mmCIF file of C-alpha atoms in Angstrom:
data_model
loop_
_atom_site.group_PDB
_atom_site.id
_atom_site.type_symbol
_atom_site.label_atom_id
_atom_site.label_comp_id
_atom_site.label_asym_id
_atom_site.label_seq_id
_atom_site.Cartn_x
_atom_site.Cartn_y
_atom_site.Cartn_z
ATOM 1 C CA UNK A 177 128.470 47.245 112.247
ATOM 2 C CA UNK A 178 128.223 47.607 108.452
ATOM 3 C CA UNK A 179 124.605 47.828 108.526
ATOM 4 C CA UNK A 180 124.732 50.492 111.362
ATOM 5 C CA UNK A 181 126.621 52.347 109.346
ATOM 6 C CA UNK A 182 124.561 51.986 106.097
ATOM 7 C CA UNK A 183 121.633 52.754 108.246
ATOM 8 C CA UNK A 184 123.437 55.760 109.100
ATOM 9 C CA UNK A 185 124.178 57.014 105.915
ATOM 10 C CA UNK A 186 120.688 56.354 104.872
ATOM 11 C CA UNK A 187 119.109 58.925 107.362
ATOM 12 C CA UNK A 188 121.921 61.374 106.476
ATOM 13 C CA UNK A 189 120.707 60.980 102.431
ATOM 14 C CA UNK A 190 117.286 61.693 103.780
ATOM 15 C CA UNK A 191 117.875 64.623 106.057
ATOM 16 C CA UNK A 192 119.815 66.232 103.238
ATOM 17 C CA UNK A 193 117.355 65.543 100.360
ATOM 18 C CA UNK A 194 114.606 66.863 102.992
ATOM 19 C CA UNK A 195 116.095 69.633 104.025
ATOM 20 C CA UNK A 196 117.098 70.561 99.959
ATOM 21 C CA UNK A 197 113.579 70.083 98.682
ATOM 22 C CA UNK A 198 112.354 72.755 101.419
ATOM 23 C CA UNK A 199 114.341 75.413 100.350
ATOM 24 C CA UNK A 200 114.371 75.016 96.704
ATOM 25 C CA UNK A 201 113.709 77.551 94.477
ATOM 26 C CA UNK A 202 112.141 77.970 90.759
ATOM 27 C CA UNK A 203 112.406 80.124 89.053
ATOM 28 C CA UNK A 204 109.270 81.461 86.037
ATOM 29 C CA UNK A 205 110.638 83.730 83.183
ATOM 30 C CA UNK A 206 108.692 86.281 81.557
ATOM 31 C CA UNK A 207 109.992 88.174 78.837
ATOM 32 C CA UNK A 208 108.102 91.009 77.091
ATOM 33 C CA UNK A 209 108.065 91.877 73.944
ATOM 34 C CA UNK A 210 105.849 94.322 72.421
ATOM 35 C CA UNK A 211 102.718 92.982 72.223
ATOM 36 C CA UNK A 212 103.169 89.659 73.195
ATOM 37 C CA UNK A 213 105.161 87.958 75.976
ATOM 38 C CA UNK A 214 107.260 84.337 76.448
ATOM 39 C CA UNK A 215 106.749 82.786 79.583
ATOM 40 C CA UNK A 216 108.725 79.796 80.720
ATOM 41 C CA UNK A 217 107.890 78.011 83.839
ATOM 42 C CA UNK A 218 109.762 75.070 85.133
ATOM 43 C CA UNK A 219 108.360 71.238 84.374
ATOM 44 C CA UNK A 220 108.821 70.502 87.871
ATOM 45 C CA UNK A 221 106.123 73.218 89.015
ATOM 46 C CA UNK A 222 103.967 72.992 86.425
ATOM 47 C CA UNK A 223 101.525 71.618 89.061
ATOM 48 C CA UNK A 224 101.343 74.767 90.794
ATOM 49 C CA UNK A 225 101.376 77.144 88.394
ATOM 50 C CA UNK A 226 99.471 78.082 85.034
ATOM 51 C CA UNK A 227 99.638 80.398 81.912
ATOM 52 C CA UNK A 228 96.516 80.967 80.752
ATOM 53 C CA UNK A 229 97.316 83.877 79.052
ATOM 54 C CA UNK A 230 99.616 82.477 76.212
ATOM 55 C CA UNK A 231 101.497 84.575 74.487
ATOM 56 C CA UNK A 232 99.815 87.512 75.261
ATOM 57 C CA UNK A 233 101.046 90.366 76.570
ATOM 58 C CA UNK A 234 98.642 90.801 79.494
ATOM 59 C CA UNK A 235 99.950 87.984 81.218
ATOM 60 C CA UNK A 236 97.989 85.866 83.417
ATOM 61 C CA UNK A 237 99.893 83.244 86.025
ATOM 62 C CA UNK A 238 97.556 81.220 88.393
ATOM 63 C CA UNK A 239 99.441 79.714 91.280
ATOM 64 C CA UNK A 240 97.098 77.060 92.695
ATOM 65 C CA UNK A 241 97.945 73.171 93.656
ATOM 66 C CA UNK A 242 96.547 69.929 93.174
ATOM 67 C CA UNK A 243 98.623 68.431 95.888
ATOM 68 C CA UNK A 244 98.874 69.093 99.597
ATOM 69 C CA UNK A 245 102.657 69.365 98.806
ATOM 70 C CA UNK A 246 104.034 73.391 99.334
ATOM 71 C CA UNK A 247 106.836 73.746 96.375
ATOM 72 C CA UNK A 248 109.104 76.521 97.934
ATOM 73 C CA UNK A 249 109.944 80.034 96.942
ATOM 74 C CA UNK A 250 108.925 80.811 93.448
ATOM 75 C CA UNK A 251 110.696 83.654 91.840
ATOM 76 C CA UNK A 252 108.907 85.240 88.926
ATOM 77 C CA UNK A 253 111.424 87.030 86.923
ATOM 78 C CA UNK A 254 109.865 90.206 84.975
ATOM 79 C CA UNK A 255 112.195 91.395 81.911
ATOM 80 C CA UNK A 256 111.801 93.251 78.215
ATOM 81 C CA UNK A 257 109.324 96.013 77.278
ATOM 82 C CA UNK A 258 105.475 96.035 76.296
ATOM 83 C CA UNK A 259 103.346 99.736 76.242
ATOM 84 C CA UNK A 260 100.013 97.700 76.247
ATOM 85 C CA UNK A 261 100.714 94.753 78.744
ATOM 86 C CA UNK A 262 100.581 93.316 82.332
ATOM 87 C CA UNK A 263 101.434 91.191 84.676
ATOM 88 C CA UNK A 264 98.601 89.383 86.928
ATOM 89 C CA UNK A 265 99.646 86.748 89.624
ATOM 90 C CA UNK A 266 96.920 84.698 92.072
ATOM 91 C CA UNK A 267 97.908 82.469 94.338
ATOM 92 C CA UNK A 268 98.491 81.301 97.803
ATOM 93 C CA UNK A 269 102.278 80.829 97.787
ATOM 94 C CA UNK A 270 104.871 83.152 99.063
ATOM 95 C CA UNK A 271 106.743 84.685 95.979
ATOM 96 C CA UNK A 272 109.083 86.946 94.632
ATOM 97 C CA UNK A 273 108.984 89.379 91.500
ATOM 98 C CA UNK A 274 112.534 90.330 90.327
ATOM 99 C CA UNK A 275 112.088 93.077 87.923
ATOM 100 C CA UNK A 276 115.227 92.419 85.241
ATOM 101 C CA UNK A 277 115.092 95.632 82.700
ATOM 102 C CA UNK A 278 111.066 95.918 82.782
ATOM 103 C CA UNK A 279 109.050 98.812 81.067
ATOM 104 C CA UNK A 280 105.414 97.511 81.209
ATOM 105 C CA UNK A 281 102.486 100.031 80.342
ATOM 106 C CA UNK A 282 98.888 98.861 80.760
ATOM 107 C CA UNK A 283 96.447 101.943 79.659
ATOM 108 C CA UNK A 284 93.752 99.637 80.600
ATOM 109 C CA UNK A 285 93.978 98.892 84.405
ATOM 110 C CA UNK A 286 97.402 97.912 86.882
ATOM 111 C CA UNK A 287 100.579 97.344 85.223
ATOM 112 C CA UNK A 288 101.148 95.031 88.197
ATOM 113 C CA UNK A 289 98.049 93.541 90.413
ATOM 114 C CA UNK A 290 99.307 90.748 92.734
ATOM 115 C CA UNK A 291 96.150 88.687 94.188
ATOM 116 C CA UNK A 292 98.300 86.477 96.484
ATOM 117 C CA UNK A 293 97.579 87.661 99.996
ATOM 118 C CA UNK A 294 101.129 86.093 101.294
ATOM 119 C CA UNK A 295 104.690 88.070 100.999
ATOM 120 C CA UNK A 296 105.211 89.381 97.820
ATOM 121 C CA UNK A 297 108.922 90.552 97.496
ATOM 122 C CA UNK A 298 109.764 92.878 95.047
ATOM 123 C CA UNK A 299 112.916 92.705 94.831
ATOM 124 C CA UNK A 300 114.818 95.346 91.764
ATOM 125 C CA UNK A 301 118.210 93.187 89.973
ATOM 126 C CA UNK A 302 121.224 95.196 90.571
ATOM 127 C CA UNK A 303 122.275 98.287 88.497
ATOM 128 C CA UNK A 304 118.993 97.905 86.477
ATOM 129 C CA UNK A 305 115.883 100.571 85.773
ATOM 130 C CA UNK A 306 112.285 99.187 85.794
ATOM 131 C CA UNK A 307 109.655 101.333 84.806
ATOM 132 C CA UNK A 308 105.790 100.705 85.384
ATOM 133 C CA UNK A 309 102.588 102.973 84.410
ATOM 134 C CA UNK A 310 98.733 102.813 84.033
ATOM 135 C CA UNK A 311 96.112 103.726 82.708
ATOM 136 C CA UNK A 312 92.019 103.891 83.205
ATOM 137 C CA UNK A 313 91.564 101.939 86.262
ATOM 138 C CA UNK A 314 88.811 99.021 86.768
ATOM 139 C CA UNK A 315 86.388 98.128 89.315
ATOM 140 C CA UNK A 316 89.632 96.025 91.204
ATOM 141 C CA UNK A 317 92.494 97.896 90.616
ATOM 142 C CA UNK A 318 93.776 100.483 93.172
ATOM 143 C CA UNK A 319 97.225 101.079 91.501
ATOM 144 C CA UNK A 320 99.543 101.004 89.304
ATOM 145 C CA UNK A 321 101.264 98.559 91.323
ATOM 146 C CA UNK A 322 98.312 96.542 93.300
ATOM 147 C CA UNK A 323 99.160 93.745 95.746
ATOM 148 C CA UNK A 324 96.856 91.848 98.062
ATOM 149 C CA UNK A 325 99.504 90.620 99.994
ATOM 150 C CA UNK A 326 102.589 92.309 102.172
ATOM 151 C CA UNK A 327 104.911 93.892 100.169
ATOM 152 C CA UNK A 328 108.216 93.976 100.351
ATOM 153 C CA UNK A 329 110.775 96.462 98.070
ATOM 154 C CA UNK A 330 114.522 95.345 97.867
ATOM 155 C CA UNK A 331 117.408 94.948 96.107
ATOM 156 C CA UNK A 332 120.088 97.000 94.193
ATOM 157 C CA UNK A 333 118.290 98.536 91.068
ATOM 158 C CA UNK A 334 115.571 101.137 90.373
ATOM 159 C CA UNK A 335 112.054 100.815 90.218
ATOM 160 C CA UNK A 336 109.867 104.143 88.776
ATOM 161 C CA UNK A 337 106.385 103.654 89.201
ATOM 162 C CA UNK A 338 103.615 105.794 87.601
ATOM 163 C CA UNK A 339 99.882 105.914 88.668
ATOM 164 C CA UNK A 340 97.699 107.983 86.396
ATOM 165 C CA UNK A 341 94.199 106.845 87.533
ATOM 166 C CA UNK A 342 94.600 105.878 91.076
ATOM 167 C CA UNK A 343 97.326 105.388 93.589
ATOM 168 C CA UNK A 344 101.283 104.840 92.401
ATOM 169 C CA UNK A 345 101.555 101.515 94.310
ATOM 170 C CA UNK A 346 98.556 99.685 96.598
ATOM 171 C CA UNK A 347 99.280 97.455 99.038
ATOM 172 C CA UNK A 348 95.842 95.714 101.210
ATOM 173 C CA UNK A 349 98.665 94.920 104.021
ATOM 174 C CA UNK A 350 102.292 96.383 105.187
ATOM 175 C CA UNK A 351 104.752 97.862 102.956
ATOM 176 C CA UNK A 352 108.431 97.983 103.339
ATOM 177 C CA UNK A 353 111.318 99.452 101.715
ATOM 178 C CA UNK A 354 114.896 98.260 102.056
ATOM 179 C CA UNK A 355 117.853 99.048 99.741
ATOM 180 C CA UNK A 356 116.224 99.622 96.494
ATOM 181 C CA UNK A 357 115.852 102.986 94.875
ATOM 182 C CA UNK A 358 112.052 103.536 94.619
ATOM 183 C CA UNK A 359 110.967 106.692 92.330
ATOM 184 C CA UNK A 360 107.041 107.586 92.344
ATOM 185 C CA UNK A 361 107.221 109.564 89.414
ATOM 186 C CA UNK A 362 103.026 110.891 89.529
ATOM 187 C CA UNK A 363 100.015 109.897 91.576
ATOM 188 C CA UNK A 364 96.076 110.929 90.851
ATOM 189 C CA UNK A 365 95.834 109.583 94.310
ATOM 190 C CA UNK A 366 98.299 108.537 96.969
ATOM 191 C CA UNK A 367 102.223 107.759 96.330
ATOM 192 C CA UNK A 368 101.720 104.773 98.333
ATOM 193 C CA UNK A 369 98.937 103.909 100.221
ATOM 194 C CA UNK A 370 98.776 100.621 102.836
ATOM 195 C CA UNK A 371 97.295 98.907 105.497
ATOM 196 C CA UNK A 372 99.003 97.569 108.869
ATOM 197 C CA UNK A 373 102.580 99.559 108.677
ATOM 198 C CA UNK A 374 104.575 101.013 106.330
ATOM 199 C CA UNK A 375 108.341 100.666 107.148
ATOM 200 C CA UNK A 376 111.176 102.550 105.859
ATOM 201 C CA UNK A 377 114.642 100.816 106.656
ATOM 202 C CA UNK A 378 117.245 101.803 103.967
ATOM 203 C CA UNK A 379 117.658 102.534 100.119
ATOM 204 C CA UNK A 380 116.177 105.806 98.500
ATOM 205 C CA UNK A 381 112.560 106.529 98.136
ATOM 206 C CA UNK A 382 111.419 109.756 96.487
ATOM 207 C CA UNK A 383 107.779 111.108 95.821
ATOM 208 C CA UNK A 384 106.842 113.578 93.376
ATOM 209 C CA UNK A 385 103.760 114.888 91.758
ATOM 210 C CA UNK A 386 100.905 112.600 94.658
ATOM 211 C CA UNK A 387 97.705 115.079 94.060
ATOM 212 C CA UNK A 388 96.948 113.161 97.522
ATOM 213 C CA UNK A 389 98.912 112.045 100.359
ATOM 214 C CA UNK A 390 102.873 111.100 99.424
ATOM 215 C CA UNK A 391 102.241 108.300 102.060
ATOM 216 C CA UNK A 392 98.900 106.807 103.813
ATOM 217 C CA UNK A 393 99.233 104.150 106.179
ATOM 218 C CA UNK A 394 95.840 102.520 106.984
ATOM 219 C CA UNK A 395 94.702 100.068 109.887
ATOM 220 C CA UNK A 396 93.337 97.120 108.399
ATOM 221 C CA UNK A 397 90.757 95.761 111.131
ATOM 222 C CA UNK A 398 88.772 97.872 113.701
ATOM 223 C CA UNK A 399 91.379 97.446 116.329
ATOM 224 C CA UNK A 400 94.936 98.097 116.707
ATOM 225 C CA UNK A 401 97.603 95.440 117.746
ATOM 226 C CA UNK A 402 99.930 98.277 118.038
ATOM 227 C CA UNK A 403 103.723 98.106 118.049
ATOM 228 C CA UNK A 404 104.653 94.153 117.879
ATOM 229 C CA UNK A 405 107.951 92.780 118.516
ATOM 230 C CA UNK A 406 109.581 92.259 114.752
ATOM 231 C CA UNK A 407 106.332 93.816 113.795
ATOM 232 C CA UNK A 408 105.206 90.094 113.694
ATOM 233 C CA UNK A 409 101.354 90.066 112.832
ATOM 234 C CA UNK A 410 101.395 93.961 113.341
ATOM 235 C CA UNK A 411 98.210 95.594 112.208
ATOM 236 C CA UNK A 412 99.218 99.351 113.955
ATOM 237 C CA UNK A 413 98.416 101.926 111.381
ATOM 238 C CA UNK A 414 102.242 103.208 112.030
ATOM 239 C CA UNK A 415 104.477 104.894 109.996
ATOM 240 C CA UNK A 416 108.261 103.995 110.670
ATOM 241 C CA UNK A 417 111.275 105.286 109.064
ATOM 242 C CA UNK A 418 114.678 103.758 110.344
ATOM 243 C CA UNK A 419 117.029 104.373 107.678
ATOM 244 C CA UNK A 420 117.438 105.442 103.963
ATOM 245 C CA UNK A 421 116.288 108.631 102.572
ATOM 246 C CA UNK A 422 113.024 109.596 101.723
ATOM 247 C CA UNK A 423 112.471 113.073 99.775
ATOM 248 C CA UNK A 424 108.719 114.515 99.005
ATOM 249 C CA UNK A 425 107.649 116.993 96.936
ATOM 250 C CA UNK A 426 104.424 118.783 94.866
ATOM 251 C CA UNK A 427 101.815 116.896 96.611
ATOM 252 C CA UNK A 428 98.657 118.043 97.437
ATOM 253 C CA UNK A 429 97.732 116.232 101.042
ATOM 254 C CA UNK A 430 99.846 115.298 103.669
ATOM 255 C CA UNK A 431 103.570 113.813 103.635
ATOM 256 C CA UNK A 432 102.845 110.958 105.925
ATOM 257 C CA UNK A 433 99.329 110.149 107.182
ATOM 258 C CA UNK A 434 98.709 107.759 109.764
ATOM 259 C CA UNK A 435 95.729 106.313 111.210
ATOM 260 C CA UNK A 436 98.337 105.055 113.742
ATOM 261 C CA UNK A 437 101.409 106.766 115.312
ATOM 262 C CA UNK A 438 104.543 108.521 113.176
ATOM 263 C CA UNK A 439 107.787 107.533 114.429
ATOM 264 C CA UNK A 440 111.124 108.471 113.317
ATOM 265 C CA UNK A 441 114.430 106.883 114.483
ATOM 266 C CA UNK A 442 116.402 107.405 111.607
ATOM 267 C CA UNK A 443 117.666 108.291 108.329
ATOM 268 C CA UNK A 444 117.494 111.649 105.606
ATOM 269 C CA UNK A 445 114.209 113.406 105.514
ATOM 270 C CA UNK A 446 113.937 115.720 102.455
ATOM 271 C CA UNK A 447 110.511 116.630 103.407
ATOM 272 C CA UNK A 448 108.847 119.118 106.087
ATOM 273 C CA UNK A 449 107.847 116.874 108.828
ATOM 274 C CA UNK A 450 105.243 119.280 109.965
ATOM 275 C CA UNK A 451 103.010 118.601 107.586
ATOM 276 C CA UNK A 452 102.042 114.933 108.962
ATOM 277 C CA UNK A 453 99.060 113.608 110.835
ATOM 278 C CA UNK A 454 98.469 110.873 112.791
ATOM 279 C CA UNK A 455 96.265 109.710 114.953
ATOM 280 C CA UNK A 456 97.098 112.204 117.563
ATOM 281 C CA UNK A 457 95.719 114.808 116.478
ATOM 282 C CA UNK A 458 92.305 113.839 115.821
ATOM 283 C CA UNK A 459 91.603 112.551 119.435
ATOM 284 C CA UNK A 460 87.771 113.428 120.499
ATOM 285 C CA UNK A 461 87.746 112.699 124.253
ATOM 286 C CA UNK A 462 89.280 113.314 127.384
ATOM 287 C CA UNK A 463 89.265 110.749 130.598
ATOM 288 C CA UNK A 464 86.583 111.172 132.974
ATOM 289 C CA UNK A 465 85.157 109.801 136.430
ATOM 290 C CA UNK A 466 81.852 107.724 135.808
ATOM 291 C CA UNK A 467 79.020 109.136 137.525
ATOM 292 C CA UNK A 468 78.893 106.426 140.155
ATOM 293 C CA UNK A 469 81.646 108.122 141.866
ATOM 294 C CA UNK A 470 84.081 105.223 141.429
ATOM 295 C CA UNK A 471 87.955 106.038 140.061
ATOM 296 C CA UNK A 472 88.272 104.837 136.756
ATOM 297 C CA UNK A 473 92.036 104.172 135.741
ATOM 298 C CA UNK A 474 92.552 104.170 131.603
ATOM 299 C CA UNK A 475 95.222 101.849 130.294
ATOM 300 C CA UNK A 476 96.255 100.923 126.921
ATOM 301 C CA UNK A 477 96.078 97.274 124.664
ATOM 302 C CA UNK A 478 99.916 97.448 126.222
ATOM 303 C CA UNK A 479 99.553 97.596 129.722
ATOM 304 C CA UNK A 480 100.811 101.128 130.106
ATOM 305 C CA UNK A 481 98.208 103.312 132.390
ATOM 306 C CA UNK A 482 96.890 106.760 130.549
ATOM 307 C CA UNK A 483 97.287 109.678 132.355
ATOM 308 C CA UNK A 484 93.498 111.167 133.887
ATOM 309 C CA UNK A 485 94.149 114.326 132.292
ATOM 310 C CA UNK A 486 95.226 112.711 129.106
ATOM 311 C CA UNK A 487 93.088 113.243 125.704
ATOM 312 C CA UNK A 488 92.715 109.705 124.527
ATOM 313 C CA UNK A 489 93.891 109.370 120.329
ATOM 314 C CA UNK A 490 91.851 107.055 118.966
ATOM 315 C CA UNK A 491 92.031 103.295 119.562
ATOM 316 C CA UNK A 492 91.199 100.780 121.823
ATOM 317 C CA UNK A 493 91.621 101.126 125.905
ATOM 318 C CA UNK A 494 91.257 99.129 129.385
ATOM 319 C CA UNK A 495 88.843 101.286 131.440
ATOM 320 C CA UNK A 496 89.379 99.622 135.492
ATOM 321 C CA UNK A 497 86.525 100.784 137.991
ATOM 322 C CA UNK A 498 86.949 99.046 141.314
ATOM 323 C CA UNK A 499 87.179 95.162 140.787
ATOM 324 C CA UNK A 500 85.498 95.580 137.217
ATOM 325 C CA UNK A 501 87.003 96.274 133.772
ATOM 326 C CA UNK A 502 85.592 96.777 130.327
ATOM 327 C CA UNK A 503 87.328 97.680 126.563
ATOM 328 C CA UNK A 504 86.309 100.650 125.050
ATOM 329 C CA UNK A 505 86.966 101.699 121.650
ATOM 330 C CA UNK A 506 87.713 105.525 121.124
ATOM 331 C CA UNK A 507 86.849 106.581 117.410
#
């Protein structure tokens, strides 16, 4: 019985341990200072990930592993003040950035460039104001704030982001936006600009001074998923605001720009909502017969049939002509 029970305990002990070590969390420090910056990164992940950099304050992380092992979440927590600095993350890990108090300048290229094409959350410490700008952009930066991954804004502080070369903030897949306050203060380009979705589900965002688009939302492959459940592996072009407020003003292109659809279910818009474009209106073709004679019935990647009088946006379709059927992309 006694050894039953020790047996018992013994797989309990493991479970636990197991089920601690995958969700830990570390946690790498870097605190600005002028011209030079302290970073302090946990012995137990020094396997994973690297400071090239020093003490300078362009700082340089690599995230890359010499084991098969995955070592959790890894928060990267941003704090202090440099006018002539960066931070530059690669990787392959999931991560978060909590900005704690940071004013970081770079008048060379990105304040911020993420190359980590996993979920980057961005995530602003409560009741504090974080401040980012650039300067002359290089051949790889696309913003002041430049991620590779999908991007996620949250938490209960500020974040003002500045882009004087480029677009304010970059993101090569989805961006959303949930309780923060998020301030794009000036744009040469786009406020934000992203691939797959943007989402807009609480918290404040304001844009101000885009000589572009306030918001373009980009497919990132040739052919739309469309609108997936959770907006699991969603590559749409939509724009979707749920919640939160979202005010727009002095730009000089569109408010929202789509390659996808525009939807709105909710929340404060401080902006006219006429001056938007999605995919709708640049449609090119209408549904026809083919010349056989045959009916041709039009449906889309969802199932739903198109109407035969419809103008088809652009996208991919189901064309159905007797016992045959064929995909056609509209561009």
């Amino acid at each position: 019985m006694k050894k039953i029970l020790y047996t018992l305990a013994a797989l309990l002990f493991c479970t636990v341990a197991s089920a601690d070590n995958s969700t830990k969390t570390y946690t790498v420090t870097v605190a600005y200072d002028g011209t030079k910056a302290v970073v302090s990164i946990p012995e137990a992940i020094t396997d994973y990930v690297s400071c090239p950099s020093g003490e300078s304050s362009h700082v340089k992380l690599l995230q890359t592993s010499t084991t098969e092992k995955n070592p959790g979440e890894i928060i990267y927590s941003l704090s202090g003040q440099s006018d002539n600095g960066e931070f530059y993350l690669t990787g392959e890990y999931k991560a978060t950035l909590l900005l704690n108090g940071l004013t970081l300048a770079n008048p060379d290229s990105s304040a911020v460039h993420i190359k980590d094409g996993k979920r980057i959350k961005v995530s602003m410490a409560a009741n504090t104001v974080n401040t980012l700008s650039d300067g002359m952009a290089d051949s790889t930066s696309k913003g002041c704030f430049h991620s590779k991954g999908h991007t996620e804004f949250a938490g209960k502080g500020t974040l003002n982001v500045s882009g004087n070369f480029s677009h304010a903030i970059y993101s090569k897949e989805y961006v959303e936006v949930k309780n923060c306050t998020l301030n794009i203060t000036s744009a040469k380009k786009d406020g934000i600009h992203c691939q797959e979705y943007f989402l807009m589900s609480s918290g404040v965002l304001t844009i101000k001074g885009a000589e572009d688009d306030a918001i373009q939302v980009e497919l990132k492959d040739s052919v739309s998923t469309g609108q997936t459940k959770d907006h699991e592996d969603e590559d749409s072009g939509n724009f979707y605001m749920n919640g939160g407020t979202v005010t727009i003003s002095e730009i000089g292109g569109y408010c929202v720009k789509a390659d996808g659809s525009i939807m709105f279910s909710g929340g404060t818009r401080n902006f006219d909502t006429n001056n938007i474009k999605d995919h709708a209106t640049t449609a090119i073709r209408g549904i026809v017969n083919s010349q056989s004679g045959n009916r041709q019935y039009y449906y889309d990647l969802n199932g739903r049939r198109m109407s035969n009088d419809a103008v088809l946006p652009r996208g991919i379709y189901i064309v159905k002509e007797g016992d045959k059927a064929r995909k056609i992309m509209v561009k």
